[in-house]
Amino acid sequence: MTSLYKFAAASLLFTFLPLAQAAGPVVVTDHVRGELLVHAPEGIRPGKTLWLGLAIDHQPHWHTYWKNPGDSGLATTLAWKLPAGFTAGEIAWPTPKKLPLGPLTNYGYENRVLLPVPVQVPAGFAGQELKIGLHAEWLVCKEICLPESGDFDITVPANAPVSASGALFSATRAATPVALEGATATARVDGKAIAVEVRGLAAAPQGDVQYFAEDIGVIDYAARVDQQWADGTLRLRVPLSPQRSESPTVLKAVLVAPGQPAGWTVSIPVEGPWPAIGAADPAPAPAAAVAPVPMPAAPAAPAADTSFVLSLLFAFLGGALLNLMPCVFPVLSLKIFSLVQHREERRKAVAGGMAYTAGVVLSFVALAGLLLALRAGGAELGWGFQLQSPPVVAGLAALFTLIGLNLAGVFEFGGVLPGALGGYRAKNPLVDDALSGALAVAVASPCTAPFMGAALGVALTEPAPQALAIFAVLGLGMAAPYLLVALVPALGRLLPRPGAWMVRFKVLMAFPMFATVVWLLWVLGQQTGIDAMAGMAGVLVALAFACWTIGAPAKSRGTKIAFAVAGGVVLAAAVHLAWPLLKAEPAGPAQASARSPGHWAPWSVEAVGQARAAGKPVFIDFTAAWCITCQFNKRTVLSDAQLLKDFGARDVVLLRADWTRRDPAITRELAQLGRSGVPVYVLLGPNHSQPPQVLSEVLTVEQVRTALGRIRPAS
Amino acid sequence: MKKMTAAAAILVAGLVTTGIAAAQATVGQPAPAFTGVDTAGKPVSLDSYKGKYVVLEWVNPDCPFVKKHYDSGNMPATQKHAAAKDVVWLSVSTSGNATNDPKVASSLNSWTKEKNATPTALVLDDGKIGHAYGAKTTPHMYLIDPAGKIVYAGAIDSKPSSNAADIAGSTNYVIQAIDEVKAGKAVSKPITQPYGCSVKYAS
């Protein structure tokens, strides 16, 4: 019986052993699926780097560990078998997750992770193929832990590119922490914690920064890290482990800010001595002495309620003033026009006013909701983000061309829209009013009007309900003047009486629309270059032609159809030709800044640092091509000869931060100033203790000069 | 008003720091007192071993790292070494249902017998002892001196792995610490980083 049992066991062993050895690139265990992946998009060339990696797919809720596993666990290890001369580097560990487990915390990975390793191909490599072997060991845990291992092998051709896993490798690279240029950090032991200061992060993180210690045996992984952001410095208090076993002179850590899932690697030299390991704590000192050094107070934040109410007030005022901005004016004129038409029918006017208000408020809330959702997803966006996208700008240009052509009488909407829709629109003027509200918001959003900058900045740092409330009130403010005229007949009587002039006025209103189109094309040109701009202009001409073919009176049904087909074909051809141009790589930022007249240099964190290090004041113009207020200020105040002379006299370094296209660095800098849109004007003195002076959005020469007068010399 | 806030802050900070000190034992400090129940249902108290060196070992038979040191005979050998030097050995099993599930006690008993392990007692802990000592992993080792002070906390040995083959080339920190204190020397590595499975606290 026993021998039979032994025989069975031996047979089993022999059945499975060969299987385990003939590995291949995939090993499946009870809890993970491991796969050896190769990434060599240019083939395996002598002297080049090639990427290998182990991809681990975990069963749900199972995890493996980072290089520092935290309170328990074990890092995954990879042992490569490569031909002579090939040298495999260290694992480029992607940023891990904190995996809390009761009072303990681990650092590791769930779901799918790739552990990439760079491999140096020897200069003399001339093989036709490469045989790669890997022995990997990992500890996979849920409530229980299982040490698992796998032997993988794969043979890849040397000359052909291997890029099937390119997407996973590049996604992993994007999820791997990087050193932050220009960032410096220091630390010192302070009681039972280590006080860390990080300078040179671009902006205040919106929420808690996670601290992942690379050093084993120093910190208490599960403890809360207190943090404070002030004067461009992030201060952290990282509690030390009561069972600290190491006293490194340089701490290594990965910092992960919300919205920056990959995080940054930082090296933190420890200033001053570590207390001896295992030394008894000093005799209990008076409470005051052991109290942690208090963190500097948060930037002057008035009681939350007051600041929120104040934000709402500013939002309302800002919304009302938005009506005067050149972006909104063309749409507003349309509204006034319809108001004149309805002046005799008060009920209709009131209903229209309500519908317009609803359209404006809902559009603002929807746009803000989208922005918040995208930011929550990690995108670095600010207010006006939609105009940073060339297709959106192109779409708006087409829409405004259509409205202009309609006003000019080239065609009637009724003739274009399918019968049912046209009829619906005529029967539902309220829908029309609501849509024109949406249109007004679409064009108004890039104009950050006075009072609105601060309110929007606050809004985007508040929790979603408050943020959306601020945007809703902003919409109410914008719709208020129109609603007021609709509600108060006395105001309505001030408007001119309807008559034949209205036809002429309607055509006249086509011109502000076309002017808006010119502006949008200019914005598009800044974003994508002159080719795309010309392409879009061609599309607009085709669009005008198509409108004309539809609107033109035709004798027979056949002619009408032929006309419409011709228009459609021309439009389709134009769009087909222009589309690739719109998607073309945007011109480099240098090009945009190179056009800046005068002494303006492109902004960067380094440029600011250099100027201040040299003891010079810095003036920063945060601007964008699609921001009309910015353009107005740029052409008037910031081009003022006397002011430029004053700048020169004080040796002010002038920097221009162009936000026409998406630029995360600028978005972060704006966030640090508590803003989320442009324009923003900032004057920094050479004295670091002097807070930055943020000037108003509607700039005056006098204001800038007063600010210049307040600059204190470097201390 | 400002003064009052400052005073309150200092008070709170003081409370928090004392709270932490009480919550997490460490080397150089008094070992937290405890009275637990062993697998036979008898009370086990740290106080009753005053005057002796005591080893605390966090154990969990299901953990591969614990298996590594028991299946290879390393942990039973360490226990025998301790016993030969008159050192008390308490194996502590922390789990959410340790104290009221009779199966836990009986399976621990039969498992230690099977592995030829000879701890002084097997202590069942519902988490209080583990929390007091800041026990993180199985195994996690502590050595307490006759005065009731912790002199060693950390790993069983110097090679954090689950592979029994690594035991041969590693330093057994518990044997090293016992030998050092018995020779009247200070422990050369008083704190190391424990490795293994996480202690199963009820969450």
mmCIF file of N, CA, C and O in Angstrom, chain A residues 354-408:
data_model
loop_
_atom_site.group_PDB
_atom_site.id
_atom_site.type_symbol
_atom_site.label_atom_id
_atom_site.label_comp_id
_atom_site.label_asym_id
_atom_site.label_seq_id
_atom_site.Cartn_x
_atom_site.Cartn_y
_atom_site.Cartn_z
ATOM 1 N N MET A 354 -36.860 83.315 -18.101
ATOM 2 C CA MET A 354 -36.654 82.177 -17.196
ATOM 3 C C MET A 354 -35.908 81.060 -17.919
ATOM 4 O O MET A 354 -34.963 80.461 -17.370
ATOM 5 N N ALA A 355 -36.337 80.779 -19.157
ATOM 6 C CA ALA A 355 -35.711 79.695 -19.917
ATOM 7 C C ALA A 355 -34.250 80.009 -20.187
ATOM 8 O O ALA A 355 -33.371 79.146 -20.042
ATOM 9 N N TYR A 356 -33.970 81.268 -20.525
ATOM 10 C CA TYR A 356 -32.594 81.686 -20.784
ATOM 11 C C TYR A 356 -31.759 81.494 -19.516
ATOM 12 O O TYR A 356 -30.654 80.933 -19.544
ATOM 13 N N THR A 357 -32.338 81.934 -18.369
ATOM 14 C CA THR A 357 -31.632 81.796 -17.093
ATOM 15 C C THR A 357 -31.336 80.331 -16.807
ATOM 16 O O THR A 357 -30.215 79.958 -16.434
ATOM 17 N N ALA A 358 -32.353 79.491 -17.015
ATOM 18 C CA ALA A 358 -32.155 78.058 -16.776
ATOM 19 C C ALA A 358 -31.048 77.520 -17.673
ATOM 20 O O ALA A 358 -30.176 76.760 -17.231
ATOM 21 N N GLY A 359 -31.043 77.953 -18.945
ATOM 22 C CA GLY A 359 -30.016 77.493 -19.885
ATOM 23 C C GLY A 359 -28.631 77.892 -19.416
ATOM 24 O O GLY A 359 -27.690 77.085 -19.435
ATOM 25 N N VAL A 360 -28.511 79.146 -18.966
ATOM 26 C CA VAL A 360 -27.203 79.645 -18.530
ATOM 27 C C VAL A 360 -26.741 78.879 -17.286
ATOM 28 O O VAL A 360 -25.611 78.371 -17.225
ATOM 29 N N VAL A 361 -27.621 78.782 -16.290
ATOM 30 C CA VAL A 361 -27.235 78.157 -15.015
ATOM 31 C C VAL A 361 -26.885 76.684 -15.235
ATOM 32 O O VAL A 361 -25.834 76.210 -14.793
ATOM 33 N N LEU A 362 -27.759 75.985 -15.974
ATOM 34 C CA LEU A 362 -27.505 74.551 -16.179
ATOM 35 C C LEU A 362 -26.204 74.324 -16.962
ATOM 36 O O LEU A 362 -25.445 73.410 -16.666
ATOM 37 N N SER A 363 -25.950 75.198 -17.951
ATOM 38 C CA SER A 363 -24.728 75.024 -18.737
ATOM 39 C C SER A 363 -23.501 75.236 -17.870
ATOM 40 O O SER A 363 -22.514 74.500 -17.973
ATOM 41 N N PHE A 364 -23.543 76.257 -17.022
ATOM 42 C CA PHE A 364 -22.401 76.500 -16.136
ATOM 43 C C PHE A 364 -22.175 75.306 -15.224
ATOM 44 O O PHE A 364 -21.051 74.850 -15.041
ATOM 45 N N VAL A 365 -23.275 74.808 -14.659
ATOM 46 C CA VAL A 365 -23.155 73.674 -13.734
ATOM 47 C C VAL A 365 -22.629 72.450 -14.478
ATOM 48 O O VAL A 365 -21.744 71.736 -13.986
ATOM 49 N N ALA A 366 -23.136 72.241 -15.698
ATOM 50 C CA ALA A 366 -22.693 71.074 -16.469
ATOM 51 C C ALA A 366 -21.213 71.182 -16.816
ATOM 52 O O ALA A 366 -20.441 70.232 -16.666
ATOM 53 N N LEU A 367 -20.803 72.371 -17.251
ATOM 54 C CA LEU A 367 -19.408 72.590 -17.638
ATOM 55 C C LEU A 367 -18.493 72.419 -16.426
ATOM 56 O O LEU A 367 -17.442 71.767 -16.503
ATOM 57 N N ALA A 368 -18.925 73.006 -15.291
ATOM 58 C CA ALA A 368 -18.127 72.893 -14.064
ATOM 59 C C ALA A 368 -18.078 71.443 -13.601
ATOM 60 O O ALA A 368 -17.038 70.961 -13.159
ATOM 61 N N GLY A 369 -19.210 70.749 -13.725
ATOM 62 C CA GLY A 369 -19.240 69.339 -13.330
ATOM 63 C C GLY A 369 -18.265 68.521 -14.163
ATOM 64 O O GLY A 369 -17.514 67.702 -13.645
ATOM 65 N N LEU A 370 -18.257 68.810 -15.461
ATOM 66 C CA LEU A 370 -17.333 68.102 -16.359
ATOM 67 C C LEU A 370 -15.892 68.389 -15.956
ATOM 68 O O LEU A 370 -15.052 67.490 -15.871
ATOM 69 N N LEU A 371 -15.619 69.662 -15.677
ATOM 70 C CA LEU A 371 -14.264 70.057 -15.277
ATOM 71 C C LEU A 371 -13.852 69.332 -13.995
ATOM 72 O O LEU A 371 -12.753 68.786 -13.900
ATOM 73 N N LEU A 372 -14.763 69.313 -13.021
ATOM 74 C CA LEU A 372 -14.457 68.655 -11.745
ATOM 75 C C LEU A 372 -14.222 67.159 -11.951
ATOM 76 O O LEU A 372 -13.312 66.581 -11.369
ATOM 77 N N ALA A 373 -15.064 66.563 -12.807
ATOM 78 C CA ALA A 373 -14.927 65.127 -13.054
ATOM 79 C C ALA A 373 -13.578 64.833 -13.704
ATOM 80 O O ALA A 373 -12.877 63.898 -13.333
ATOM 81 N N LEU A 374 -13.193 65.661 -14.693
ATOM 82 C CA LEU A 374 -11.928 65.441 -15.381
ATOM 83 C C LEU A 374 -10.757 65.635 -14.425
ATOM 84 O O LEU A 374 -9.770 64.913 -14.457
ATOM 85 N N ARG A 375 -10.890 66.651 -13.541
ATOM 86 C CA ARG A 375 -9.810 66.888 -12.583
ATOM 87 C C ARG A 375 -9.707 65.743 -11.594
ATOM 88 O O ARG A 375 -8.615 65.332 -11.220
ATOM 89 N N ALA A 376 -10.871 65.228 -11.191
ATOM 90 C CA ALA A 376 -10.860 64.098 -10.263
ATOM 91 C C ALA A 376 -10.175 62.911 -10.930
ATOM 92 O O ALA A 376 -9.543 62.098 -10.283
ATOM 93 N N GLY A 377 -10.317 62.833 -12.261
ATOM 94 C CA GLY A 377 -9.678 61.762 -13.001
ATOM 95 C C GLY A 377 -8.198 62.002 -13.231
ATOM 96 O O GLY A 377 -7.528 61.216 -13.875
ATOM 97 N N GLY A 378 -7.701 63.128 -12.739
ATOM 98 C CA GLY A 378 -6.256 63.350 -12.794
ATOM 99 C C GLY A 378 -5.807 64.360 -13.835
ATOM 100 O O GLY A 378 -4.638 64.677 -13.906
ATOM 101 N N ALA A 379 -6.722 64.870 -14.654
ATOM 102 C CA ALA A 379 -6.312 65.828 -15.679
ATOM 103 C C ALA A 379 -6.044 67.186 -15.031
ATOM 104 O O ALA A 379 -6.777 67.594 -14.139
ATOM 105 N N GLU A 380 -4.968 67.829 -15.444
ATOM 106 C CA GLU A 380 -4.672 69.139 -14.897
ATOM 107 C C GLU A 380 -5.307 70.202 -15.781
ATOM 108 O O GLU A 380 -4.769 70.578 -16.814
ATOM 109 N N LEU A 381 -6.475 70.633 -15.370
ATOM 110 C CA LEU A 381 -7.244 71.557 -16.182
ATOM 111 C C LEU A 381 -7.669 72.736 -15.326
ATOM 112 O O LEU A 381 -7.786 72.630 -14.115
ATOM 113 N N GLY A 382 -7.921 73.829 -15.966
ATOM 114 C CA GLY A 382 -8.459 74.971 -15.256
ATOM 115 C C GLY A 382 -9.656 75.484 -16.024
ATOM 116 O O GLY A 382 -10.050 74.925 -17.052
ATOM 117 N N TRP A 383 -10.238 76.573 -15.536
ATOM 118 C CA TRP A 383 -11.407 77.139 -16.180
ATOM 119 C C TRP A 383 -11.023 77.659 -17.547
ATOM 120 O O TRP A 383 -10.011 78.319 -17.702
ATOM 121 N N GLY A 384 -11.840 77.371 -18.547
ATOM 122 C CA GLY A 384 -11.494 77.747 -19.920
ATOM 123 C C GLY A 384 -10.875 76.552 -20.644
ATOM 124 O O GLY A 384 -10.439 76.658 -21.770
ATOM 125 N N PHE A 385 -10.833 75.402 -19.939
ATOM 126 C CA PHE A 385 -10.170 74.214 -20.476
ATOM 127 C C PHE A 385 -10.717 73.812 -21.833
ATOM 128 O O PHE A 385 -10.001 73.333 -22.686
ATOM 129 N N GLN A 386 -12.042 74.054 -22.026
ATOM 130 C CA GLN A 386 -12.638 73.584 -23.277
ATOM 131 C C GLN A 386 -12.059 74.315 -24.487
ATOM 132 O O GLN A 386 -11.951 73.762 -25.564
ATOM 133 N N LEU A 387 -11.646 75.577 -24.288
ATOM 134 C CA LEU A 387 -11.084 76.323 -25.419
ATOM 135 C C LEU A 387 -9.609 75.994 -25.634
ATOM 136 O O LEU A 387 -8.972 76.526 -26.526
ATOM 137 N N GLN A 388 -9.045 75.125 -24.775
ATOM 138 C CA GLN A 388 -7.673 74.688 -25.005
ATOM 139 C C GLN A 388 -7.647 73.555 -26.026
ATOM 140 O O GLN A 388 -6.594 73.069 -26.387
ATOM 141 N N SER A 389 -8.834 73.120 -26.461
ATOM 142 C CA SER A 389 -8.898 72.020 -27.412
ATOM 143 C C SER A 389 -9.241 72.565 -28.800
ATOM 144 O O SER A 389 -10.293 73.163 -29.001
ATOM 145 N N PRO A 390 -8.340 72.401 -29.785
ATOM 146 C CA PRO A 390 -8.602 72.937 -31.128
ATOM 147 C C PRO A 390 -9.942 72.490 -31.724
ATOM 148 O O PRO A 390 -10.643 73.328 -32.312
ATOM 149 N N PRO A 391 -10.357 71.216 -31.601
ATOM 150 C CA PRO A 391 -11.650 70.848 -32.201
ATOM 151 C C PRO A 391 -12.825 71.648 -31.614
ATOM 152 O O PRO A 391 -13.773 71.992 -32.333
ATOM 153 N N VAL A 392 -12.767 71.952 -30.309
ATOM 154 C CA VAL A 392 -13.846 72.733 -29.705
ATOM 155 C C VAL A 392 -13.851 74.145 -30.288
ATOM 156 O O VAL A 392 -14.907 74.690 -30.645
ATOM 157 N N VAL A 393 -12.668 74.742 -30.428
ATOM 158 C CA VAL A 393 -12.586 76.092 -30.999
ATOM 159 C C VAL A 393 -13.113 76.077 -32.433
ATOM 160 O O VAL A 393 -13.890 76.957 -32.839
ATOM 161 N N ALA A 394 -12.720 75.050 -33.192
ATOM 162 C CA ALA A 394 -13.180 74.946 -34.580
ATOM 163 C C ALA A 394 -14.698 74.802 -34.627
ATOM 164 O O ALA A 394 -15.378 75.432 -35.448
ATOM 165 N N GLY A 395 -15.244 73.985 -33.727
ATOM 166 C CA GLY A 395 -16.688 73.783 -33.677
ATOM 167 C C GLY A 395 -17.424 75.076 -33.374
ATOM 168 O O GLY A 395 -18.439 75.404 -34.010
ATOM 169 N N LEU A 396 -16.890 75.856 -32.435
ATOM 170 C CA LEU A 396 -17.524 77.131 -32.095
ATOM 171 C C LEU A 396 -17.464 78.091 -33.277
ATOM 172 O O LEU A 396 -18.427 78.816 -33.548
ATOM 173 N N ALA A 397 -16.334 78.088 -33.994
ATOM 174 C CA ALA A 397 -16.201 78.962 -35.161
ATOM 175 C C ALA A 397 -17.275 78.607 -36.188
ATOM 176 O O ALA A 397 -17.918 79.491 -36.780
ATOM 177 N N ALA A 398 -17.486 77.308 -36.393
ATOM 178 C CA ALA A 398 -18.508 76.883 -37.350
ATOM 179 C C ALA A 398 -19.902 77.308 -36.880
ATOM 180 O O ALA A 398 -20.710 77.822 -37.666
ATOM 181 N N LEU A 399 -20.164 77.168 -35.593
ATOM 182 C CA LEU A 399 -21.466 77.524 -35.039
ATOM 183 C C LEU A 399 -21.735 79.026 -35.224
ATOM 184 O O LEU A 399 -22.816 79.436 -35.644
ATOM 185 N N PHE A 400 -20.710 79.839 -34.922
ATOM 186 C CA PHE A 400 -20.895 81.286 -35.042
ATOM 187 C C PHE A 400 -21.047 81.706 -36.498
ATOM 188 O O PHE A 400 -21.770 82.642 -36.806
ATOM 189 N N THR A 401 -20.384 80.997 -37.409
ATOM 190 C CA THR A 401 -20.569 81.282 -38.834
ATOM 191 C C THR A 401 -22.022 81.025 -39.222
ATOM 192 O O THR A 401 -22.656 81.847 -39.910
ATOM 193 N N LEU A 402 -22.549 79.905 -38.748
ATOM 194 C CA LEU A 402 -23.939 79.566 -39.039
ATOM 195 C C LEU A 402 -24.886 80.649 -38.523
ATOM 196 O O LEU A 402 -25.772 81.113 -39.247
ATOM 197 N N ILE A 403 -24.664 81.072 -37.271
ATOM 198 C CA ILE A 403 -25.548 82.096 -36.704
ATOM 199 C C ILE A 403 -25.444 83.395 -37.500
ATOM 200 O O ILE A 403 -26.445 84.048 -37.820
ATOM 201 N N GLY A 404 -24.194 83.756 -37.859
ATOM 202 C CA GLY A 404 -23.973 84.975 -38.632
ATOM 203 C C GLY A 404 -24.677 84.915 -39.977
ATOM 204 O O GLY A 404 -25.355 85.863 -40.387
ATOM 205 N N LEU A 405 -24.537 83.781 -40.660
ATOM 206 C CA LEU A 405 -25.169 83.630 -41.975
ATOM 207 C C LEU A 405 -26.682 83.701 -41.847
ATOM 208 O O LEU A 405 -27.373 84.289 -42.684
ATOM 209 N N ASN A 406 -27.189 83.134 -40.770
ATOM 210 C CA ASN A 406 -28.625 83.164 -40.531
ATOM 211 C C ASN A 406 -29.100 84.593 -40.327
ATOM 212 O O ASN A 406 -30.084 85.041 -40.912
ATOM 213 N N LEU A 407 -28.357 85.348 -39.511
ATOM 214 C CA LEU A 407 -28.734 86.744 -39.263
ATOM 215 C C LEU A 407 -28.651 87.560 -40.538
ATOM 216 O O LEU A 407 -29.465 88.445 -40.782
ATOM 217 N N ALA A 408 -27.632 87.243 -41.357
ATOM 218 C CA ALA A 408 -27.446 87.997 -42.599
ATOM 219 C C ALA A 408 -28.487 87.621 -43.642
ATOM 220 O O ALA A 408 -28.563 88.242 -44.699
#
